[in-house]
Coordinates of C-alpha atoms in Angstrom, one line a residue:
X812 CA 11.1 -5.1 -15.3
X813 CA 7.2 -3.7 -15.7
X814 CA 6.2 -7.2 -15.8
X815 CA 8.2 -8.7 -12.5
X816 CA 7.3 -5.5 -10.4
X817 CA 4.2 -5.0 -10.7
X818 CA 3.5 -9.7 -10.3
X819 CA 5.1 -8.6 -6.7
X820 CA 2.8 -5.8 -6.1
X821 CA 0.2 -8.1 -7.3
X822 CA 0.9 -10.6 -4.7
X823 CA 1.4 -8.0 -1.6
X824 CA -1.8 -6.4 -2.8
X825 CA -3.6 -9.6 -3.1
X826 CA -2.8 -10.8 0.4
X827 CA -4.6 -8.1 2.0
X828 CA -7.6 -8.4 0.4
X829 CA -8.6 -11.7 -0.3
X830 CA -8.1 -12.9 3.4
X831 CA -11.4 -10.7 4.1
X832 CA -13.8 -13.2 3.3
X833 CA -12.1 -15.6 4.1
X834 CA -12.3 -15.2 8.2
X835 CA -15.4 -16.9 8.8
X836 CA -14.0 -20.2 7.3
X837 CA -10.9 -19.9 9.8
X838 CA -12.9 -19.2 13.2
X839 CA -14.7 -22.4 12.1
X840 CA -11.7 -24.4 11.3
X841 CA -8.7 -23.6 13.8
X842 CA -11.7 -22.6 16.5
X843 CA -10.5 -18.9 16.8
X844 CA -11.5 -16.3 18.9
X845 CA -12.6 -12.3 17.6
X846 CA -9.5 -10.8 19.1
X847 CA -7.5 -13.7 17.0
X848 CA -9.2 -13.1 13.4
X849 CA -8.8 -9.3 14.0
X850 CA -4.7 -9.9 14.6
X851 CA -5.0 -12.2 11.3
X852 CA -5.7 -9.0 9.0
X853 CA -3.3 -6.3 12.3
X854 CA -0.3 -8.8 11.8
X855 CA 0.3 -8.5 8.4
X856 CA -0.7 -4.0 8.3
X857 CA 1.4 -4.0 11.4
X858 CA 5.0 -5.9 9.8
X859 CA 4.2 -4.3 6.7
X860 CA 3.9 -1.0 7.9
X861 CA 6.9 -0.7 9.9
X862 CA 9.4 -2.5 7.8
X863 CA 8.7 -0.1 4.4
X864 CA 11.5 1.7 5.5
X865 CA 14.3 -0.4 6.5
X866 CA 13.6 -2.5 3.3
X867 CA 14.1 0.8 1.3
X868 CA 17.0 1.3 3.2
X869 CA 18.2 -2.2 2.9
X870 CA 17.6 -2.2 -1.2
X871 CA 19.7 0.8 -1.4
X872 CA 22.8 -0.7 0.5
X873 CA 22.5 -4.1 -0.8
X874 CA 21.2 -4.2 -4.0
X875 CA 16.8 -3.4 -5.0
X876 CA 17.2 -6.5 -7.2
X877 CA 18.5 -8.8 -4.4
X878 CA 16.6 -7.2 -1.7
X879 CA 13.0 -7.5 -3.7
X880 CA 14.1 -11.6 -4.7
X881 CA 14.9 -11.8 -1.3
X882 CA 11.0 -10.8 -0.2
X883 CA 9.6 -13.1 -2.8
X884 CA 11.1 -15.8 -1.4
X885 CA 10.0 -14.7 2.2
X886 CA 6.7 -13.9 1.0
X887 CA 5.9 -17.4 -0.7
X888 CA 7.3 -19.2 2.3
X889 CA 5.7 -17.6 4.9
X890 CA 2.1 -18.0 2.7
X891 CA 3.2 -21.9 3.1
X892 CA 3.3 -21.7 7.0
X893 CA -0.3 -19.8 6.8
X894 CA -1.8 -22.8 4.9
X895 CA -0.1 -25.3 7.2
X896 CA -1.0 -23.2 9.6
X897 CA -2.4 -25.9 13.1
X898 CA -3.6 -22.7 15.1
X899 CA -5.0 -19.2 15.1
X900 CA -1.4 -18.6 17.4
X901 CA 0.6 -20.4 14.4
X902 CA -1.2 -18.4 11.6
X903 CA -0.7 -15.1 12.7
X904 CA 3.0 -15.5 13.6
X905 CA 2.8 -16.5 9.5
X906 CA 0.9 -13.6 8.8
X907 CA 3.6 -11.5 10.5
X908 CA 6.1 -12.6 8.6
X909 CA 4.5 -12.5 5.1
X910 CA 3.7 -8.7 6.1
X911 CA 7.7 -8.6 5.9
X912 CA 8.3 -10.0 3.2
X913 CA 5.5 -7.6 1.5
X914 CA 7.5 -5.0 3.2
X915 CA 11.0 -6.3 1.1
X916 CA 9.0 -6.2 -2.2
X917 CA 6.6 -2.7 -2.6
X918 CA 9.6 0.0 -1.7
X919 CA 12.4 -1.7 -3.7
X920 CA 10.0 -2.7 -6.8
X921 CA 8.8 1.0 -6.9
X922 CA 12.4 1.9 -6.9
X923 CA 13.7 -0.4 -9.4
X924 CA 10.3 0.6 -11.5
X925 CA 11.0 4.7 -11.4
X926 CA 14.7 4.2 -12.2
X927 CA 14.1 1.9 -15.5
X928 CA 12.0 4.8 -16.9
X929 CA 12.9 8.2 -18.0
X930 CA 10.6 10.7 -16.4
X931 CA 8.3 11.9 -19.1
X932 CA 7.1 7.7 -19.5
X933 CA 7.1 7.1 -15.6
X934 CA 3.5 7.9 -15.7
X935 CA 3.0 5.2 -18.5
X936 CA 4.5 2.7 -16.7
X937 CA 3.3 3.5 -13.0
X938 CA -0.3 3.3 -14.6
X939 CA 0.6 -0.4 -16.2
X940 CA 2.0 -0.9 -12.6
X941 CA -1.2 0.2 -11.0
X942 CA -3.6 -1.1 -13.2
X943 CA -2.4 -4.8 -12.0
X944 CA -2.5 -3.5 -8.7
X945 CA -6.2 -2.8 -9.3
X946 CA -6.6 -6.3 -11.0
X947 CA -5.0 -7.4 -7.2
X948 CA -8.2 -5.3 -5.6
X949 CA -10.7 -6.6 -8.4
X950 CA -10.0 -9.8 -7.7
X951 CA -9.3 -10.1 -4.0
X952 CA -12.4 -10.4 -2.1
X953 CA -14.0 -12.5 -5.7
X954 CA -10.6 -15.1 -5.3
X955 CA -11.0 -14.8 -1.6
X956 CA -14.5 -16.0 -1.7
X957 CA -14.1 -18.1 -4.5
X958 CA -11.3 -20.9 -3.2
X959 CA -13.0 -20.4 0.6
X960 CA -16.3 -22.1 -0.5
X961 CA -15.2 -24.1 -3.8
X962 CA -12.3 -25.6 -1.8
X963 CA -10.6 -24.7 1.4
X964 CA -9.1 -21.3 3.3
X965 CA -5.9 -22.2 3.3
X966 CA -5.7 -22.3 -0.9
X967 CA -5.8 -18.3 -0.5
X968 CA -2.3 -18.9 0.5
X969 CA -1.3 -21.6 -1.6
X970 CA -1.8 -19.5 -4.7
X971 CA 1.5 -17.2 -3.9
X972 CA 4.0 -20.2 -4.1
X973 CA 4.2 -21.3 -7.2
X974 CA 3.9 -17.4 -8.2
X975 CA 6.4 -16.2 -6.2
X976 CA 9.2 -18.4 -6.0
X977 CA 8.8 -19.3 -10.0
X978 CA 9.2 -15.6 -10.2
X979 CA 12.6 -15.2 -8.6
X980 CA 14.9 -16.9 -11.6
X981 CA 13.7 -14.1 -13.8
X982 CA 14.4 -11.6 -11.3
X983 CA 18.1 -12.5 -11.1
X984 CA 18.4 -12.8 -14.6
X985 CA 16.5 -10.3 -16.2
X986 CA 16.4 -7.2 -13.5
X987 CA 20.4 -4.7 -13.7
X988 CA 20.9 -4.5 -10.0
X989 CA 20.1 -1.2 -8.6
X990 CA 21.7 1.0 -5.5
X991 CA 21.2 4.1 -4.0
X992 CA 23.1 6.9 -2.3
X993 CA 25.2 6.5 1.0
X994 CA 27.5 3.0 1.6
X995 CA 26.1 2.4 5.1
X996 CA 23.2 1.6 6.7
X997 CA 21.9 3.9 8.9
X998 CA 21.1 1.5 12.3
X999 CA 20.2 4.2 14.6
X1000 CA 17.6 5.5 11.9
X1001 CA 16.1 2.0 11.3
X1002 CA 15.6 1.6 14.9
X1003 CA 14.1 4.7 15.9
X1004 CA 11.3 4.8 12.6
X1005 CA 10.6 1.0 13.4
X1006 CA 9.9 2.0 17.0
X1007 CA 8.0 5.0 16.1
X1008 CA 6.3 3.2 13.5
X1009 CA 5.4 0.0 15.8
X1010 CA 4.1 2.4 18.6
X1011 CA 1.7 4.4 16.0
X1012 CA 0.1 1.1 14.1
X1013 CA -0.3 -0.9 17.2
X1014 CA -2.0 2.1 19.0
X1015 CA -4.3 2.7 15.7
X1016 CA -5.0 -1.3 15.0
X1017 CA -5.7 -1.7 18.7
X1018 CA -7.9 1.3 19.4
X1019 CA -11.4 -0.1 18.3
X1020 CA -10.5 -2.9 20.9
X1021 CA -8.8 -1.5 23.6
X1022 CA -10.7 2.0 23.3
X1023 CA -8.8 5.3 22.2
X1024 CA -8.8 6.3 25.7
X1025 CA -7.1 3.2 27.2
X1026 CA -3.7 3.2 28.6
X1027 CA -2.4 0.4 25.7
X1028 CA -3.4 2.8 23.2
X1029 CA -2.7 6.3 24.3
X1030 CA 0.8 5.0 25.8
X1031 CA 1.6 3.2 22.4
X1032 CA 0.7 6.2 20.4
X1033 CA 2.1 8.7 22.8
X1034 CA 5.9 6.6 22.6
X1035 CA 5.4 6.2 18.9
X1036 CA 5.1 10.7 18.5
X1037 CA 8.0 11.2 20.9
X1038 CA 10.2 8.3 19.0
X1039 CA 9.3 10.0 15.7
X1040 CA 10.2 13.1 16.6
X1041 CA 13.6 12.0 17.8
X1042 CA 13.8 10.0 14.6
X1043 CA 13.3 13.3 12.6
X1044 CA 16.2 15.3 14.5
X1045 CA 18.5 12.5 14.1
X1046 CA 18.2 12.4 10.6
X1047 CA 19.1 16.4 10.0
X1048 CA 22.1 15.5 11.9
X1049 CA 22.4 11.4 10.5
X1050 CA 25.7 11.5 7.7
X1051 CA 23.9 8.7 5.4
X1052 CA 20.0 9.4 6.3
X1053 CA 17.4 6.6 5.5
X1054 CA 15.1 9.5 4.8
X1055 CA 17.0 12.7 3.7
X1056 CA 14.9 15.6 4.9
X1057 CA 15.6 17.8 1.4
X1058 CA 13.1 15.5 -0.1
X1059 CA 10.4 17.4 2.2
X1060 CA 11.6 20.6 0.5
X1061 CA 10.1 19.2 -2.9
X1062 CA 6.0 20.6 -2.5
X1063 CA 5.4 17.5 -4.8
X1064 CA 6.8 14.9 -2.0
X1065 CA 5.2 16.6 0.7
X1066 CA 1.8 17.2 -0.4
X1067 CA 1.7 14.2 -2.3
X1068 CA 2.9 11.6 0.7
X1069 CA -0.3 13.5 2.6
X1070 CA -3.0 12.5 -0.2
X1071 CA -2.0 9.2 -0.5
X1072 CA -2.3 8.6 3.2
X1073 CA -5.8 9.8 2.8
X1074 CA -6.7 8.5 -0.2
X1075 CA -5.8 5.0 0.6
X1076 CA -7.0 6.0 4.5
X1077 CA -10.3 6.4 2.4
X1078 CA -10.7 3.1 0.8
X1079 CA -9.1 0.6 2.6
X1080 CA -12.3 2.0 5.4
X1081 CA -14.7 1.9 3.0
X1082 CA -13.5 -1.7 1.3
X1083 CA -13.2 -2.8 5.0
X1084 CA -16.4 -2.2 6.1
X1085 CA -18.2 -2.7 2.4
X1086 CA -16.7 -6.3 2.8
X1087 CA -18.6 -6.8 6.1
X1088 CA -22.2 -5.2 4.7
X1089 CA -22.5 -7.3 2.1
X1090 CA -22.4 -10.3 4.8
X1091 CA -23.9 -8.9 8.1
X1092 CA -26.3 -6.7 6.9
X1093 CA -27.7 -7.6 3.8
X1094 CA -26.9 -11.8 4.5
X1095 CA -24.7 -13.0 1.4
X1096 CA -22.3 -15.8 1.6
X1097 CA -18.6 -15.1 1.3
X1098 CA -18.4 -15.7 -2.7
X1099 CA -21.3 -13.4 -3.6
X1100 CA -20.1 -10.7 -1.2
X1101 CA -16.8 -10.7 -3.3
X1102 CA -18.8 -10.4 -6.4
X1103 CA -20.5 -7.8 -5.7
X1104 CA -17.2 -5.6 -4.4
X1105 CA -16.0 -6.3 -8.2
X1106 CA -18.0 -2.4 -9.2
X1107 CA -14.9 -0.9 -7.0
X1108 CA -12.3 -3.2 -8.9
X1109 CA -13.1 -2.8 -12.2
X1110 CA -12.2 1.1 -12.6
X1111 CA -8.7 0.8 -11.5
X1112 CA -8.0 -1.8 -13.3
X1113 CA -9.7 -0.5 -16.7
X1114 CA -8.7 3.2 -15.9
X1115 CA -5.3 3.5 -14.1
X1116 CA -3.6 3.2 -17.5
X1117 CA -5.1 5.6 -18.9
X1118 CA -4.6 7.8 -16.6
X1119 CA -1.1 7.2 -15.6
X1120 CA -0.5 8.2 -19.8
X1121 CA -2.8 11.1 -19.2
X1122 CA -0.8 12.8 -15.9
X1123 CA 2.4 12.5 -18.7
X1124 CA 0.5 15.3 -20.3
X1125 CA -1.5 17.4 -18.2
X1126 CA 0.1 17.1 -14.8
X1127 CA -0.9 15.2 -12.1
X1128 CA -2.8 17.7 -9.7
X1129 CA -5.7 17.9 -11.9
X1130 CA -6.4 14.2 -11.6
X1131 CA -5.5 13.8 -8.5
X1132 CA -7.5 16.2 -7.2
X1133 CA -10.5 15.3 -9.3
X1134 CA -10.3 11.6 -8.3
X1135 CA -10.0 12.5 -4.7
X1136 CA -13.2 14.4 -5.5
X1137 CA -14.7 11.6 -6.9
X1138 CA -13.9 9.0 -4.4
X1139 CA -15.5 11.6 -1.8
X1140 CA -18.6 11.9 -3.4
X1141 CA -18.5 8.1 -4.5
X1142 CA -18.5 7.3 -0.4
X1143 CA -20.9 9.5 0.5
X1144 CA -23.6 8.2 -2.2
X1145 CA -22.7 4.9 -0.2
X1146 CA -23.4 6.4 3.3
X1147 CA -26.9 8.1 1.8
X1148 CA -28.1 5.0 0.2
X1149 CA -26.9 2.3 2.7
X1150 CA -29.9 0.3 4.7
X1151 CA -30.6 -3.0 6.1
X1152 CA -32.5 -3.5 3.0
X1153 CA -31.2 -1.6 0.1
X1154 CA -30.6 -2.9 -3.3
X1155 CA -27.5 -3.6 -4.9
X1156 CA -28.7 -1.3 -7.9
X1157 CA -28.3 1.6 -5.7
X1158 CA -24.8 1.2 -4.4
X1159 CA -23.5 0.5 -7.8
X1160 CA -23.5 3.6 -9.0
X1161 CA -21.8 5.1 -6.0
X1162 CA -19.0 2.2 -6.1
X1163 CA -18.4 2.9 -9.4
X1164 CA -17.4 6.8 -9.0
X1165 CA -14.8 6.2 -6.0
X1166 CA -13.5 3.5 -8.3
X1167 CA -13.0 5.7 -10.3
X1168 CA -11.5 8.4 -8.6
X1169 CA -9.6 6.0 -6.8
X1170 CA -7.8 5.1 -10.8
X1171 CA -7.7 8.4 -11.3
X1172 CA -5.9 9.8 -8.5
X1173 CA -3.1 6.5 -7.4
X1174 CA -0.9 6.4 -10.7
X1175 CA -0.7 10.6 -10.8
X1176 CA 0.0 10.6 -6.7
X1177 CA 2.5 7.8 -7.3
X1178 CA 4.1 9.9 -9.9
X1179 CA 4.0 13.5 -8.1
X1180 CA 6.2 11.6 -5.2
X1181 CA 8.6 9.1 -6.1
X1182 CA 9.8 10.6 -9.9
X1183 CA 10.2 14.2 -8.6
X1184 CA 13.1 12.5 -6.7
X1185 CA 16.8 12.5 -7.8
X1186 CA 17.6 9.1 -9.1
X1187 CA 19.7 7.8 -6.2
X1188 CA 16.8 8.8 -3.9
X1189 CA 14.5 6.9 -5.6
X1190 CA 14.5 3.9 -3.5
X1191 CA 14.0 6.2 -0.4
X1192 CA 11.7 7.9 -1.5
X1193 CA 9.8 5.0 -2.5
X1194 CA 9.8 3.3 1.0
X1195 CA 8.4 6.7 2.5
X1196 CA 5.4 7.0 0.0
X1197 CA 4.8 2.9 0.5
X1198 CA 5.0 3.6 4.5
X1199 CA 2.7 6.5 4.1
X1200 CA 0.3 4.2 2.1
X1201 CA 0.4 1.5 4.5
X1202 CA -0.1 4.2 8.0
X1203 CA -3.4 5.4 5.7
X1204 CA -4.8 1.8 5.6
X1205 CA -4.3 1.5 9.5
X1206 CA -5.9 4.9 10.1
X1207 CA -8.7 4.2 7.4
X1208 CA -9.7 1.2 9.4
X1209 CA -9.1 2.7 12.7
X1210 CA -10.9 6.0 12.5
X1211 CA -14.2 5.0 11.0
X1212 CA -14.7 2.0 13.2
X1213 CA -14.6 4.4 16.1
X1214 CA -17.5 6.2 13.9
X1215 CA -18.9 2.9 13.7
X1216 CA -19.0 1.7 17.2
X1217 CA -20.6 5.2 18.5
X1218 CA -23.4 5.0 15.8
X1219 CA -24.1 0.7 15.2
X1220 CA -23.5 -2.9 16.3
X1221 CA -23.5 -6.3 15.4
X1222 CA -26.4 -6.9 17.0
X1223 CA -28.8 -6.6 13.8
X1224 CA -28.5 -5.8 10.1
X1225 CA -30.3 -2.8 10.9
X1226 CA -28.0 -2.1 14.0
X1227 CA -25.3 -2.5 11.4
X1228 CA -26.1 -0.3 8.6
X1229 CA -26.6 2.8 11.0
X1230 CA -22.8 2.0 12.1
X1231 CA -22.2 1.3 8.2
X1232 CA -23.2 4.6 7.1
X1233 CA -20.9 6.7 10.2
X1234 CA -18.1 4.9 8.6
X1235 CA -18.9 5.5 5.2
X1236 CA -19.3 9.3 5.8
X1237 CA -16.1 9.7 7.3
X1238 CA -14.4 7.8 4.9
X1239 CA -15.7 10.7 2.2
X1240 CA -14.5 13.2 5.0
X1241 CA -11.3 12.1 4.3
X1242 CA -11.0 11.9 0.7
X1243 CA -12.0 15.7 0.9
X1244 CA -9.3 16.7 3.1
X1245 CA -7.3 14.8 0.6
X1246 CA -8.6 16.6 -2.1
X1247 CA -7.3 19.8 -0.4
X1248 CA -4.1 18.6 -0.1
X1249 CA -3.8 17.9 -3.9
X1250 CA -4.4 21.8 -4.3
X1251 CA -1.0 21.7 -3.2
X1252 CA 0.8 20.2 -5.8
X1253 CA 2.9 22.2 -8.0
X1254 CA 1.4 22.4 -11.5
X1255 CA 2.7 20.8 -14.5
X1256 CA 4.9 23.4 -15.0
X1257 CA 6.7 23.8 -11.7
X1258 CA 6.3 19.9 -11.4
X1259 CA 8.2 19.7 -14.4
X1260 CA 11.3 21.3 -13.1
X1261 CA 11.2 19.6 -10.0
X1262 CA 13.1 16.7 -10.6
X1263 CA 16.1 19.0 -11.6
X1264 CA 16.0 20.5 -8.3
X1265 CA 15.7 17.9 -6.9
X1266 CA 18.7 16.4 -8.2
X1267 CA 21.0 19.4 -7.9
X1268 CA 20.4 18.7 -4.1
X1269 CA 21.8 15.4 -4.0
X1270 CA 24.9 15.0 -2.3
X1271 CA 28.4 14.5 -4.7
X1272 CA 28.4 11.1 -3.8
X1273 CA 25.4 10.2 -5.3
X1274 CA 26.1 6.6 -7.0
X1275 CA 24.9 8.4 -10.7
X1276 CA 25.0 11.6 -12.2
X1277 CA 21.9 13.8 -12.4
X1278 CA 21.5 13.2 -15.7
X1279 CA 21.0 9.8 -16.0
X1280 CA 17.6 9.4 -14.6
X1281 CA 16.5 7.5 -17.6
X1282 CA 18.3 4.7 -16.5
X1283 CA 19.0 2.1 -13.4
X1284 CA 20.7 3.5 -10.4
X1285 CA 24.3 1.4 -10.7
X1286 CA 27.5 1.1 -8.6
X1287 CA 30.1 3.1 -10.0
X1288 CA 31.9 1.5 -13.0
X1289 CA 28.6 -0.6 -13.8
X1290 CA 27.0 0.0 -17.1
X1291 CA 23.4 1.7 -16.8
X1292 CA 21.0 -0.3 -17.9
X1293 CA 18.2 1.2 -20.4
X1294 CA 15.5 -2.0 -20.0

């Protein structure tokens, strides 16, 4: 189980790092335009973003097991049509679709993850599960750069075939299918969060574009806020909810859903425009640029299972809110050392720290949200906290290249670093608001009895009895199973 959940997260996680230095190599080749190598990287946020949910919801109808082989199958076929890819048009219409079939995998492996552990080795297990996650960010932009110059582009996308679909046999075999609560789908639900969630990404991946003031992007975002708001009231009143509202009543859910939208809000910025430094302002090729992101990959993948062990003991709002401390301070020594001509030794040092607050905070966040949940609301709560995750990435990229674009430009490596540094100080920005929000978080104690509220809130129809948390959500009649 630990093993095939966190090679999918491995493969989503992948895909949206190593196509970053890879873009130069596909203007050359398919002869693409700015607006079409920005929709390469928007394509596969946007799908991704706005599917979380209905996969979630989807898992817990059909089956997590079925619904997560499902995506791996998507996934690795849709990474064929990017390689085969004749146009810029033809490889984001790929791109799309692999975002969905990243969407079927997170929220349903989380799920299936959280229900196979009992809640005091969770935090074990989610740290395993996002160490290889941070082995996915280590070796993105390195992998990206890597197969780009040693061989071709399109071999970044070659890599998830073999992975993916070899992966699927053991999946059916080896993985107790899991449900949730409720027997129906909830349509209206689906459509209202896609349409909500559609209106809010496009209108934060288009506003560095289009400008925050244009009519694309104020209408898109202004539709997306009314449609979520209608999607909230309808599901106080919705008899199967995708996202039952009592899981807002847990502080642990709430607060926690807001600090990983800022924490990953935070670094997918900073990564983002870090990525584009290395090249533009101080002039190294794609492969070197990757090398020299590995400061920021090696903590998370060295740390996060040491600290997932650690919030199993102490709590998670201590690390949490010490690695969103970190991450802040980790930014801004980026932003404060950052020229057209500075040395590599001195952003070291300041990588290294929000790496590792970065692997200190994501295993205890990921903990505070999804085990705090009762066991058939696992996989919804799972595809809320992924969603959340995914909305911070759009926003992280979003909101600092507005800071960007008002302080820098292409037009010089100097030009450049001035806009660097804007983006690099608001990325810290929002680590400390993040930071604040962890103050939120029940302690270990409180946190601790949590899960039994949550449980005794769970509808009578729940596919489980409270008590068995320690085990895979089944259909009635099925046999838990304790893998």
């Amino acid at each position: 189980m630990l093993a095939l959940t966190s090679l999918g997260s491995f493969m989503v996680i992948l895909d949206m790092l190593v196509v970053a230095t890879a873009l130069t190599a596909i203007q050359r080749d398919l002869h693409a335009s700015m607006a079409d190598l920005e929709w390469t990287v928007n394509a596969y946020t946007l799908s991704f973003a706005v599917l979380l949910m209905t996969s979630a919801s989807l898992g817990d109808r059909f089956g997590r097991r079925r619904v997560f082989a499902a995506g791996l199958a998507l996934f690795s076929l849709a990474s064929a049509g990017c390689a085969l890819a004749p146009d810029a048009a033809a490889l984001i219409a790929a791109r799309a679709v692999q975002g969905a079939g990243a969407a079927m995998i997170i929220p349903v492996a989380l799920g299936l993850l959280n229900a196979a552990f009992p809640h005091e080795r969770r935090g074990w297990a989610l740290g395993i599960y996002g160490s290889v996650t941070g082995l996915a960010a280590l070796l993105g932009p390195v992998l990206g750069g890597a197969l780009t110059q040693g061989l071709a582009w399109q071999w970044i996308f070659w890599l998830n075939v073999p992975l993916g679909l070899g992966a699927i046999p053991f999946v059916l075999r080896r993985i107790t299918e899991g449900f949730g609560q409720g027997t129906s789908v909830d349509l209206r639900g689906l459509l209202l969060f896609t349409l909500a969630a559609v209106g809010l990404v496009w209108g934060l991946v288009r506003s560095d574009t289009a400008g925050w003031g244009s009519a694309e992007v104020a209408g898109t975002l202004a539709v997306g806020a009314v449609l979520a708001v209608c999607f909230v009231a309808w599901q106080a009143r919705a008899r199967t909810p995708m996202l039952p509202l009592r899981l807002f009543r847990s502080r642990a859910f709430s607060a926690g859903n807001t600090v990983i939208f800022l924490l990953n809000a935070s670094m997918t910025g900073a990564v983002f425009f870090m990525t584009q430094y290395q090249q533009v302002a101080l002039l190294h090729g794609p492969l070197a640029a990757g090398l020299r992101m590995l400061p920021w990959g090696v903590a998370p993948f060295l740390i996060a299972p040491r600290a997932g062990a650690l919030a199993d003991r102490v709590g998670e709002r201590p690390l949490i809110t010490a690695g969103m401390v970190l991450q802040a301070a980790g930014m801004a020594g980026v932003a404060l050392a950052a020229t057209a001509h500075a040395s590599y030794a001195a952003l070291v040092a300041p990588m290294t720290l929000g790496g590792i607050g970065f692997a200190l905070a994501i295993p205890a966040v990921t903990k505070a949200v999804v085990s705090t949940s009762a066991p058939a609301d696992i996989g919804k709560a799972s595809g809320a906290y992924s969603t959340m995750r995914q909305l911070g990435g759009a926003f992280g990229v979003a909101i600092p290249a507005a800071a960007f674009s008002a302080a820098g430009s292409y037009a010089s490596p100097a030009a450049f670093s001035d806009g660097f540094r804007a983006a690099m100080a608001v990325t810290a920005g929002l680590a400390l608001v993040g930071a604040a929000a962890a103050t939120l978080l029940p302690g270990r104690r409180s946190q601790d009895a949590e899960p039994s509220a949550s449980r005794s809130s769970t509808s009578s129809n729940s596919v489980m009895p409270a008590s068995s948390g320690d085990a895979m959500d089944s259909p009635v009649g099925t046999k838990p199973s304790r893998r």
